[in-house]
Amino acid sequence: MNVMQHLSGLIGPATAAQLCERLAGTTVYIPAIPSASSRLVLAIGHGPAARLCDALAGACLCLPSRTSQERTRRHEAVLYDLRRGLSVQEVATRHGITDRHVRRMLKAQETPSCL
């Protein structure tokens, strides 16, 4: 599970997107109790920040950068198109990448990441 999925489960997808948009590419410490002036509260409000603190107190979250988020979205879209039955060449053209890159993405998806 990636950071965005985990955050979405805790504070909802819209608030998770807002947090990552406002603090993209930074590491955020999650305190036990959020103060009114904390970056977390200023980014998403007290209610969602309190839910994060309850679930992740003491943790440091490395929020994805905008580039990383775009890359993840493109990767998911490429795999979706391949599952729909589009050819490697069609997917490459559609997403503005090389067919070699599409094949690497497909191979990485098929290879287990840990044993």
XYZ file of C-alpha atoms in Angstrom:
115
model
C 0.000 0.000 0.000
C 1.445 3.379 -0.927
C 1.307 6.548 1.174
C -1.637 8.025 -0.739
C -3.730 4.883 -0.295
C -2.924 4.762 3.411
C -3.755 8.443 3.885
C -6.963 8.055 1.877
C -8.083 5.288 4.202
C -7.460 7.472 7.248
C -8.685 10.914 6.145
C -10.437 10.332 2.829
C -9.124 10.702 -0.722
C -9.931 14.409 -1.140
C -8.204 15.401 2.100
C -5.233 13.119 1.355
C -4.867 14.772 -2.051
C -5.093 18.207 -0.408
C -2.382 17.284 2.100
C -0.064 15.979 -0.602
C -0.742 18.987 -2.810
C 0.070 21.477 -0.061
C 3.060 19.652 1.433
C 4.263 17.683 -1.609
C 7.736 16.224 -1.423
C 8.251 16.942 2.278
C 8.552 14.815 5.390
C 5.916 15.583 8.011
C 6.183 14.556 11.660
C 2.859 13.372 13.092
C 2.558 14.538 16.715
C 0.377 12.879 19.333
C -1.749 16.038 19.567
C -1.822 18.548 16.707
C -1.314 22.201 17.604
C -3.367 24.863 15.856
C -0.267 26.264 14.170
C 1.213 22.962 12.944
C 1.849 22.482 9.214
C -0.483 19.516 9.319
C -3.422 21.491 10.727
C -2.777 24.430 8.411
C -2.750 22.089 5.402
C -5.896 20.024 6.094
C -7.675 21.391 9.144
C -7.905 20.227 12.748
C -10.365 17.340 12.329
C -8.446 15.389 9.684
C -5.130 16.241 11.382
C -6.457 14.831 14.672
C -7.495 11.594 12.901
C -3.993 11.274 11.457
C -2.446 11.923 14.859
C -4.636 9.279 16.483
C -3.579 6.695 13.911
C 0.055 7.635 13.276
C 1.339 9.519 16.341
C 5.124 9.653 16.377
C 5.551 8.690 12.736
C 7.212 10.685 9.992
C 5.365 10.680 6.682
C 7.307 11.187 3.482
C 4.688 12.776 1.255
C 5.064 12.122 -2.459
C 6.160 14.934 -4.743
C 3.903 16.104 -7.539
C 6.193 14.396 -10.043
C 5.973 11.140 -8.131
C 2.179 11.383 -7.958
C 1.953 11.998 -11.714
C 4.281 9.071 -12.399
C 2.139 6.792 -10.228
C -1.058 7.898 -11.982
C 0.513 7.313 -15.404
C 1.808 3.906 -14.335
C -1.660 2.877 -13.136
C -3.229 4.173 -16.373
C -0.729 2.227 -18.498
C -1.424 -1.008 -16.629
C -5.155 -0.375 -16.846
C -4.943 0.054 -20.630
C -2.895 -3.141 -20.959
C -5.480 -5.070 -18.913
C -8.182 -3.686 -21.208
C -6.421 -5.400 -24.093
C -4.669 -2.515 -25.823
C -1.378 -3.450 -27.459
C 1.953 -2.281 -26.089
C 2.347 0.071 -29.065
C -1.134 1.545 -28.608
C -0.509 2.144 -24.907
C 2.883 3.731 -25.585
C 1.402 6.102 -28.160
C -1.557 6.957 -25.961
C 0.647 7.891 -22.980
C 3.561 9.447 -24.850
C 6.148 6.896 -23.745
C 8.195 4.264 -25.564
C 6.997 0.730 -26.089
C 10.180 -0.406 -24.333
C 9.109 1.540 -21.229
C 5.640 -0.038 -21.365
C 7.225 -3.513 -21.508
C 9.439 -2.674 -18.497
C 6.391 -1.498 -16.540
C 4.553 -4.690 -17.446
C 7.504 -6.873 -16.471
C 7.911 -5.053 -13.143
C 4.226 -5.646 -12.448
C 4.606 -9.389 -13.087
C 7.779 -9.766 -11.006
C 7.213 -10.205 -7.254
C 8.838 -7.369 -5.312
C 9.757 -9.484 -2.279
C 10.222 -13.179 -1.681
